[in-house]
Amino acid sequence: ARARSSRARPRPARGALVAALRASGLWDSTLLLVTGDVASGVDELFADGLDLTEPVLTLPLYAHFPGGVGAGRRLGEPTEMADLARTALVSLGLSPPKRSLGRDLARIAEGIDVAALAPQIATRDDGYSVRWADLVLSGTYPRPPSLCDLAVDATCAFNRRDAMPIAATAIFRGVVAQDLTMRAIAAKREPTTIDGETSAALT
C-alpha cells in the first residue's frame, strides 16, 4: 500500500512517547516514523477488500528525523511502505540491498529527492493501482485499465487512457518491470518449512 500524509492529529500516546524521548535526551537522535493500516479516507475501521482508489490508499504518515531535518514541514510528496524500510536502514547506517525498492524519506524532507522516480504500485488480488506523479493507472486483470490525471480530475471521474496512450503504456510497463524485479528477489529467498499447526493458524 502506498502511504501519504494526512490531516489526522497525533494521539496522546505518541505525545507521551515523544515526551519520554525528550526527557531522556534521545529525541534529537531519534528516527520516529508513525503510519497506519487504515486510510484516512475510509470511514470503516476494518475495511478490507475495498477498491484501490486514492482515498483508500492515503495513509497517515508522520516522521521525525535525527537532527530535526524537515521539522515543522508538511509535504504532499507521495510515499510508499518500501520507503519506510529504506529510511530505517539508512538511518541505522546500513546499506539497503542493491535491488531493494523505496526512497530515503530524510532526503525527501531535505528537498534532495522531490519526485517519485518510479511508479508506486498497490495490488490486491487481480486489482492494481499505479501512481506516477499526478497520473494514476488502475484496473483489474485482464480488463483494460483506466488512466486518471489528478492534476485536472481529483475524483478520477474520467478515463484519459485513450487521450494519453503513451503515458498509459509507460506506466503499465513500469508495473511489469517491478513485477519482474519482485519475482527475481523472491526467487532468491531461503525456503522456510512451516509445521502444520502454524500453517493452520496462518490460514
mmCIF file of C-alpha atoms in Angstrom, residues 26-33 63-71 87-88 90-93 104-106 109-110:
data_model
loop_
_atom_site.group_PDB
_atom_site.id
_atom_site.type_symbol
_atom_site.label_atom_id
_atom_site.label_comp_id
_atom_site.label_asym_id
_atom_site.label_seq_id
_atom_site.Cartn_x
_atom_site.Cartn_y
_atom_site.Cartn_z
ATOM 1 C CA LEU A 26 17.309 10.866 22.901
ATOM 2 C CA TRP A 27 14.819 12.875 20.863
ATOM 3 C CA ASP A 28 17.364 14.725 18.689
ATOM 4 C CA SER A 29 18.949 11.450 17.592
ATOM 5 C CA THR A 30 15.690 9.528 17.124
ATOM 6 C CA LEU A 31 14.101 8.455 13.869
ATOM 7 C CA LEU A 32 10.356 8.150 14.526
ATOM 8 C CA LEU A 33 8.006 7.016 11.761
ATOM 9 C CA ALA A 63 8.123 11.457 10.510
ATOM 10 C CA HIS A 64 10.762 12.869 12.855
ATOM 11 C CA PHE A 65 14.325 12.703 11.595
ATOM 12 C CA PRO A 66 17.520 12.940 13.654
ATOM 13 C CA GLY A 67 18.823 16.484 13.819
ATOM 14 C CA GLY A 68 15.399 17.975 13.130
ATOM 15 C CA VAL A 69 15.579 17.544 9.349
ATOM 16 C CA GLY A 70 12.404 18.946 7.788
ATOM 17 C CA ALA A 71 10.962 19.854 11.195
ATOM 18 C CA THR A 87 14.684 5.091 5.567
ATOM 19 C CA ALA A 88 15.201 2.897 8.639
ATOM 20 C CA VAL A 90 19.875 4.288 6.020
ATOM 21 C CA SER A 91 19.266 5.837 9.450
ATOM 22 C CA LEU A 92 20.977 2.841 11.078
ATOM 23 C CA GLY A 93 23.968 3.235 8.781
ATOM 24 C CA ASP A 104 15.068 7.581 1.883
ATOM 25 C CA LEU A 105 12.388 9.866 3.362
ATOM 26 C CA ALA A 106 15.050 12.043 5.008
ATOM 27 C CA ALA A 109 12.381 16.072 3.756
ATOM 28 C CA GLU A 110 15.649 17.831 2.924
#
